[in-house]
Short mmCIF file of C-alpha atoms in Angstrom, two decimals:
data_model
loop_
_atom_site.label_atom_id
_atom_site.label_comp_id
_atom_site.label_asym_id
_atom_site.label_seq_id
_atom_site.Cartn_x
_atom_site.Cartn_y
_atom_site.Cartn_z
CA MET A 1 107.00 89.62 135.97
CA THR A 2 106.49 93.69 135.74
CA GLN A 3 103.15 94.03 132.82
CA SER A 4 105.58 96.30 130.98
CA ALA A 5 108.11 93.30 130.17
CA ALA A 6 104.97 91.14 129.17
CA ALA A 7 103.95 93.74 126.80
CA GLY A 8 107.38 93.60 125.28
CA PRO A 9 108.06 92.36 122.08
CA GLU A 10 109.31 89.06 123.28
CA ALA A 11 106.14 88.12 125.21
CA ARG A 12 104.26 88.53 122.16
CA PRO A 13 103.08 85.37 120.37
CA ALA A 14 106.20 84.22 117.69
CA ARG A 15 103.45 83.92 114.43
CA ALA A 16 102.42 87.29 114.72
CA ARG A 17 105.80 89.09 115.80
CA LEU A 18 107.03 87.39 112.09
CA ILE A 19 103.68 88.80 110.17
CA ASP A 20 105.62 92.41 111.28
CA ALA A 21 108.29 90.82 111.02
CA ALA A 22 107.61 90.33 106.80
CA ILE A 23 106.16 93.34 106.53
CA ALA A 24 108.98 95.60 107.50
CA GLN A 25 111.21 93.09 105.08
CA LEU A 26 108.51 93.98 102.65
CA ALA A 27 108.92 97.80 103.53
CA ALA A 28 112.91 97.85 103.58
CA GLU A 29 113.83 95.44 101.08
CA GLY A 30 110.93 94.48 98.73
CA MET A 31 109.82 90.85 98.08
CA ARG A 32 114.58 90.05 97.93
CA GLY A 33 114.01 90.80 102.09
CA LEU A 34 111.41 88.32 102.48
CA THR A 35 113.08 85.01 102.82
CA HIS A 36 112.27 82.72 105.94
CA ARG A 37 115.95 83.89 107.60
CA ARG A 38 115.81 87.12 107.04
CA VAL A 39 112.52 87.53 108.87
CA GLU A 40 113.30 85.27 111.47
CA GLN A 41 116.52 86.78 112.54
CA ARG A 42 113.90 89.99 112.42
CA ALA A 43 111.62 88.59 114.71
CA GLU A 44 113.85 87.29 116.96
CA VAL A 45 112.66 83.31 117.10
CA ALA A 46 114.31 80.78 116.61
CA GLN A 47 115.35 79.45 112.79
CA GLY A 48 112.55 77.14 111.15
CA LEU A 49 109.79 78.84 112.69
CA VAL A 50 108.05 80.52 109.44
CA LYS A 51 107.78 76.99 108.14
CA TYR A 52 106.68 75.98 111.04
CA HIS A 53 103.69 78.38 112.02
CA PHE A 54 103.18 78.92 107.97
CA GLY A 55 103.89 75.85 105.84
CA SER A 56 106.58 78.01 103.00
CA LEU A 57 106.80 81.99 101.62
CA ASP A 58 103.58 81.63 99.76
CA GLY A 59 101.65 81.23 103.12
CA LEU A 60 103.16 84.17 105.26
CA ILE A 61 102.10 85.98 102.38
CA ALA A 62 98.91 85.10 102.42
CA ALA A 63 99.16 85.96 106.14
CA VAL A 64 100.72 89.23 106.07
CA LEU A 65 97.64 89.99 103.51
CA THR A 66 95.01 89.64 105.38
CA HIS A 67 96.51 91.39 109.10
CA LEU A 68 96.97 94.11 106.09
CA ALA A 69 93.65 94.22 105.61
CA ASP A 70 92.74 93.73 108.81
CA ALA A 71 95.36 96.77 109.97
CA GLU A 72 93.77 99.08 106.92
CA LEU A 73 90.59 98.40 106.95
CA PRO A 74 88.93 99.98 109.47
CA ASP A 75 91.21 103.31 107.23
CA VAL A 76 88.31 102.61 105.32
CA LEU A 77 86.08 106.31 104.51
CA THR A 78 82.00 105.75 104.49
CA VAL A 79 79.50 107.17 104.22
CA ASP A 80 76.25 107.18 106.00
CA ASP A 81 72.38 108.08 104.48
CA GLN A 82 72.01 110.93 106.76
CA THR A 83 75.99 112.38 105.21
CA ARG A 84 75.01 111.88 101.84
CA ALA A 85 71.57 113.10 101.98
CA LEU A 86 73.03 116.84 102.44
CA ALA A 87 75.96 116.13 100.08
CA ASP A 88 73.58 116.31 97.38
CA ALA A 89 71.62 118.63 98.20
CA GLY A 90 74.76 120.91 98.56
CA ARG A 91 75.58 120.54 102.37
CA PRO A 92 78.41 118.63 102.70
CA PRO A 93 78.66 118.76 106.72
CA THR A 94 82.34 119.74 107.37
CA ALA A 95 82.79 116.31 108.94
CA LEU A 96 83.23 114.42 106.46
CA PHE A 97 85.74 116.33 104.27
CA ALA A 98 87.87 115.84 109.02
CA GLN A 99 87.09 112.18 108.20
CA ALA A 100 88.34 111.79 104.74
CA ARG A 101 91.73 114.24 106.73
CA ALA A 102 91.68 111.83 108.94
CA VAL A 103 91.75 108.72 107.20
CA ALA A 104 94.49 110.72 104.73
CA ASP A 105 96.73 111.04 108.62
CA ALA A 106 95.52 107.20 109.13
CA VAL A 107 97.56 105.58 106.05
CA ARG A 108 100.24 108.62 106.32
CA ALA A 109 101.05 107.96 109.14
CA ARG A 110 102.01 103.93 108.53
CA PRO A 111 103.37 104.18 105.03
CA ASP A 112 105.56 101.19 105.69
CA LEU A 113 102.13 99.00 105.52
CA ALA A 114 100.68 100.11 102.42
CA ARG A 115 104.48 99.39 100.68
CA ALA A 116 104.69 96.39 102.07
CA ARG A 117 101.40 95.58 100.39
CA LEU A 118 101.97 97.16 97.35
CA GLU A 119 105.37 95.43 97.09
CA LEU A 120 102.98 91.74 97.46
CA TYR A 121 100.59 93.34 94.49
CA LEU A 122 103.51 93.73 92.56
CA HIS A 123 104.74 90.87 93.45
CA ALA A 124 101.93 88.62 92.39
CA SER A 125 102.11 90.45 88.86
CA ARG A 126 104.88 87.81 88.51
CA HIS A 127 103.77 84.88 89.88
CA PRO A 128 100.04 84.02 88.70
CA GLU A 129 99.20 81.70 91.40
CA LEU A 130 99.27 84.01 94.08
CA GLN A 131 96.91 86.40 92.73
CA GLY A 132 93.90 84.60 94.24
CA ILE A 133 95.42 85.28 97.19
CA VAL A 134 95.47 88.94 96.68
CA LYS A 135 92.50 89.49 94.63
CA ALA A 136 90.74 87.86 98.50
CA ALA A 137 92.46 90.99 100.20
CA ARG A 138 91.95 93.04 97.66
CA ASP A 139 88.20 91.72 97.89
CA ARG A 140 87.76 92.78 101.56
CA PHE A 141 88.16 96.19 100.99
CA VAL A 142 86.35 96.28 97.91
CA ASP A 143 82.49 94.20 99.90
CA ARG A 144 83.49 97.38 102.25
CA ILE A 145 83.37 99.97 100.60
CA ALA A 146 79.94 98.99 97.95
CA ALA A 147 78.92 98.52 100.92
CA SER A 148 78.69 102.09 101.40
CA LEU A 149 77.54 103.18 97.83
CA ASP A 150 74.18 103.68 96.33
CA GLY A 151 74.73 103.74 92.97
CA PRO A 152 74.09 101.98 89.66
CA ASP A 153 77.03 99.49 90.27
CA PRO A 154 77.77 99.03 93.56
CA GLU A 155 80.86 96.55 93.52
CA ALA A 156 81.90 98.53 90.16
CA GLY A 157 82.34 101.60 91.60
CA ALA A 158 84.23 100.55 94.89
CA ARG A 159 86.64 98.99 92.55
CA MET A 160 86.63 101.81 91.28
CA ILE A 161 87.66 103.59 94.44
CA VAL A 162 90.08 100.42 94.98
CA ALA A 163 91.89 101.15 92.29
CA LEU A 164 92.31 104.39 92.77
CA VAL A 165 93.71 105.02 96.01
CA ASP A 166 96.32 102.08 95.33
CA GLY A 167 96.94 104.22 92.78
CA LEU A 168 97.28 107.23 94.67
CA LEU A 169 99.56 105.85 97.27
CA LEU A 170 102.21 103.96 94.60
CA ASP A 171 102.54 107.70 93.59
CA GLN A 172 103.14 109.14 97.03
CA LEU A 173 104.89 106.27 97.87
CA SER A 174 107.64 106.81 94.83
CA ALA A 175 107.71 109.89 95.08
CA PRO A 176 105.86 112.58 97.33
CA GLU A 177 104.16 115.54 96.08
CA ALA A 178 102.84 117.93 98.47
CA LEU A 179 100.18 119.19 96.54
CA VAL A 180 98.82 115.58 96.02
CA ASP A 181 99.19 114.51 99.85
CA GLU A 182 97.41 117.98 100.85
CA MET A 183 94.50 117.09 98.33
CA MET A 184 94.25 113.99 99.07
CA PRO A 185 91.37 113.78 101.23
CA THR A 186 89.35 115.59 98.10
CA TYR A 187 90.65 113.16 95.41
CA TRP A 188 88.59 110.31 97.82
CA LEU A 189 85.82 112.46 98.26
CA ILE A 190 85.39 113.21 94.40
CA ALA A 191 85.83 109.24 94.35
CA GLY A 192 83.59 108.07 95.93
CA ALA A 193 80.59 110.42 94.58
CA ALA A 194 82.39 109.61 91.07
CA ALA A 195 81.35 105.71 92.33
CA ARG A 196 78.14 106.43 92.60
CA SER A 197 78.00 107.21 89.41
CA VAL A 198 79.56 104.47 87.96
CA PRO A 199 76.06 103.12 85.15
CA ALA A 200 75.15 99.50 85.81
CA ARG A 201 76.82 96.70 83.78
CA PRO A 202 75.06 95.03 80.40
CA SER A 203 73.57 92.31 80.91
CA ALA A 204 75.24 89.35 79.14
#
C-alpha cells in the first residue's frame, strides 16, 4: 500500500470517520440529517457502527461536541501580558490585529464546524437532557479565554465573549454581511477589552 493510499479516508478509524460524517450531515441538513443510517452512509461504514461506537445518537452528539471543541480551541484569541500592557498604554502592537484577523480567517475557512456546533446548541434548547453536554463543551472555551483575562471577574468576561462570538457567527451564517466580516477582528478585540471591565459579581 502506498503512503497516499494509507492516508485516504478508508484508512482512518471508523469512529473518526463517523464523527466527521456527523459534522458534515449537521452542516448540510441540520438535525434532521443526523440519523444513524445517514451518518454511516456518509462515512461509508457498515450499518450499526454508530451504535457500536457511541451507543446512541446522544453519545454521537457528545463525541461531536468534544471533537468540535478540540478543533476550534486553537482558534481562540489569547493575549499575553506584554501585549496587554502595550494596549493599555494606548500602543497596541500591529501584530495583535493581525492575530485577530488570522483567527477570523481560520474560523471563516471552516464554516461547517460553526454550523454543526450551532445546530447542536439549538437542538439542546429543545432537549434539556443534552444541555449538560453542551455546557461542558462551551466551558472549555470559557476556561481558555478566562485564563488570559485579568479583570475583576474573568469567568463572567469570558462567557460574554463566547456569547458574542457565537452570536456573530450565527449572524454571518444566516445572512452574511460584508461589513461584519471585515470588522470581525475589531469586534473581537473590543469584546476582549470590555471583558476585562466586567465588574465582580456581588457576593451572595
